[in-house]
Amino acid sequence: MTHDHDLVLRPTEAQTAAALAPPPGRTGGDLVVETLRSLGATTVFGLPGQHALGVFDAVGRSDLRLIGLRVENNAGFAADAYGRITGEAAPLFLSTGPGALTSLAALQEAAAASAPVVAISSQVPSAGLGGGRRGHLHELRDQAASFRDVVKSVHLARSQSQIPSAIAAAWESALTAPHGPVWVEIPEDVLRAETVIPQVTGVDATPHELAPRPELTAVAAHWLENAARPVIIAGGGVVRADASGKLKQLAERLNAPVVTTFGGKGAFPWTHPLSLQSWLEDRHMTDFLEDADVLLVVGSGLGELSSNYHTFLPGGRVIQIEADLGKLESNHPALGIHADARLALQALLETVAERPDPKAPERVRDVLAEIRARLAGQDLALEQSLLDAIRAALPPRSPSFWDMTILGYWAWSAFDARHPNTMHSAQGAGGLGYAFPAALGAAVAEPGTPVLAVSGDGGSMYSVAELATARQHDLDVTWLIVDDGGYGILRAYMSDSFDGRTAGTELTRPDFVALAESFGVPAATTSPENLRADLARALKTPGPSVLVLPAVLKMFAPTHT
């Protein structure tokens, strides 16, 4: 008879000897590094602070690649992009108090965009925990409380033996759908003290699969194959789940038009006969979606930007596939399917029947023609020509990162991303300063692939310090700065809302070319006529570069007001 205890795997003599005599001089910081290496990490982002020196010392003695940025928030944006591009969890090292808090905006963006970031922060020494207010440098009453409402999960390690399990649990949480940022916190003394704990070699952090319930996908399949006018809205969840191929298969089987949200750019081929592209901020598109008798929403919560500022009111049945439970039916009643987009689309492909509809491509052409006609009457040739120039210059598989700037707002609707997971912006949380540090993270993730960042002059000032990072690590990022002398989109919003008045939108800014060159980064001023050639040249030149485009741009007229 076999008993449970007979199944326990016993260590070999070599493993026992190694455990009894771990390498000398190791600390809690080494346990952090060893756990990350055991989980498969090769690269970490961050910058040191007094309480975090123990883990940075361990990184310096390891084979992990450390990408040190100049501001914690920018380090968070870089880790966010690394996670988006690779699909792997991106470790982010932070110090206590001000250093940790400075990363909050980046972690909010990672949460909104479902980017897997594992933020590992130091904490004051253990004696200062528990609200005792001992007056330690960087002390907060409850540091983790500042992050609980931002990140996906919080994990505290208060002793060295807790470190591997806390990091493994965080890693698993970050990579379980929906992906997202997580928080690990370790006191300074725990990181710095020597340890007798054996080297960390076997850590399991397998993400949980989020499969759909079959009775729900059966109903969804029945609705879709019997629909008269089905339409699909594809969100960022399709991109994060690497489900673009399955989306295309399902759309073609159903002959269902597909529109992608701004976070789902590239999830469906731009020029496909069933592609409605991304024109969600247009009343013609809103009307088309409202006319659908069955609307399949995959990987989107239909939030403000995906619903033409909540003016979209579905007229038919809605099926919503969403990995984030809190987003299910948060805006519209639906057949809610709590699942990873890839697994749910696969389940539909296994059950849904072919649905002929020869008129579907014609309906797509008609609505896109209506949108083009609306834009044609608004004197927007400059803005459209700039996007055309960027698209022509940017290699098809090169990632691009767009800040909260007028040209970025245009790109949400009008830019052809060409491939999934190649266009990213800060539209999840909407903070400034995302594009350039995120592009640096992407360049680390895909060395040898040129990366584009697009910012306005206002947003660029959030991250000019990272020109030093770009130069130090010789990263292949071209930074296009559209200089309109202020916060251009806010200037437009204020002027439209307050009878032409603006306040706080006009900016004194540096000579961006001279500033970039002072960091040793090649820079030049370009023009709308020369942008395509100048950008193509910069992208082909290895290493970082800056192009400055003086231009005052306009947005297309809104249709939600």
JSON list of C-alpha atoms in Angstrom, two decimals, residues 281 378 406 409 487-503 505 553-561:
[
{"chain": "A", "resi": 281, "resn": "GLU", "atom": "CA", "xyz": [-14.79, 58.96, -31.87]},
{"chain": "A", "resi": 378, "resn": "GLN", "atom": "CA", "xyz": [-12.53, 70.20, -41.74]},
{"chain": "A", "resi": 406, "resn": "ILE", "atom": "CA", "xyz": [-2.70, 65.92, -30.38]},
{"chain": "A", "resi": 409, "resn": "TYR", "atom": "CA", "xyz": [-4.99, 61.47, -30.22]},
{"chain": "A", "resi": 487, "resn": "TYR", "atom": "CA", "xyz": [-0.04, 71.81, -23.83]},
{"chain": "A", "resi": 488, "resn": "GLY", "atom": "CA", "xyz": [-1.72, 71.80, -27.22]},
{"chain": "A", "resi": 489, "resn": "ILE", "atom": "CA", "xyz": [-4.66, 69.52, -26.54]},
{"chain": "A", "resi": 490, "resn": "LEU", "atom": "CA", "xyz": [-5.48, 71.30, -23.26]},
{"chain": "A", "resi": 491, "resn": "ARG", "atom": "CA", "xyz": [-5.20, 74.64, -25.03]},
{"chain": "A", "resi": 492, "resn": "ALA", "atom": "CA", "xyz": [-7.78, 73.43, -27.55]},
{"chain": "A", "resi": 493, "resn": "TYR", "atom": "CA", "xyz": [-10.08, 72.03, -24.87]},
{"chain": "A", "resi": 494, "resn": "MET", "atom": "CA", "xyz": [-9.97, 75.23, -22.81]},
{"chain": "A", "resi": 495, "resn": "SER", "atom": "CA", "xyz": [-10.45, 77.49, -25.80]},
{"chain": "A", "resi": 496, "resn": "ASP", "atom": "CA", "xyz": [-13.49, 75.50, -26.92]},
{"chain": "A", "resi": 497, "resn": "SER", "atom": "CA", "xyz": [-15.01, 75.37, -23.45]},
{"chain": "A", "resi": 498, "resn": "PHE", "atom": "CA", "xyz": [-14.33, 78.89, -22.16]},
{"chain": "A", "resi": 499, "resn": "ASP", "atom": "CA", "xyz": [-14.97, 81.31, -25.02]},
{"chain": "A", "resi": 500, "resn": "GLY", "atom": "CA", "xyz": [-11.43, 81.22, -26.33]},
{"chain": "A", "resi": 501, "resn": "ARG", "atom": "CA", "xyz": [-9.75, 81.75, -22.93]},
{"chain": "A", "resi": 502, "resn": "THR", "atom": "CA", "xyz": [-6.79, 79.62, -21.83]},
{"chain": "A", "resi": 503, "resn": "ALA", "atom": "CA", "xyz": [-4.69, 79.52, -18.66]},
{"chain": "A", "resi": 505, "resn": "THR", "atom": "CA", "xyz": [-1.28, 76.04, -21.32]},
{"chain": "A", "resi": 553, "resn": "LEU", "atom": "CA", "xyz": [-2.06, 70.83, -35.00]},
{"chain": "A", "resi": 554, "resn": "LYS", "atom": "CA", "xyz": [-5.84, 70.57, -34.77]},
{"chain": "A", "resi": 555, "resn": "MET", "atom": "CA", "xyz": [-8.15, 67.79, -33.67]},
{"chain": "A", "resi": 556, "resn": "PHE", "atom": "CA", "xyz": [-11.05, 66.67, -35.81]},
{"chain": "A", "resi": 557, "resn": "ALA", "atom": "CA", "xyz": [-14.41, 67.96, -34.62]},
{"chain": "A", "resi": 558, "resn": "PRO", "atom": "CA", "xyz": [-15.93, 65.87, -31.83]},
{"chain": "A", "resi": 559, "resn": "THR", "atom": "CA", "xyz": [-19.26, 64.12, -32.32]},
{"chain": "A", "resi": 560, "resn": "HIS", "atom": "CA", "xyz": [-20.13, 63.38, -28.69]},
{"chain": "A", "resi": 561, "resn": "THR", "atom": "CA", "xyz": [-21.02, 66.95, -27.64]}
]
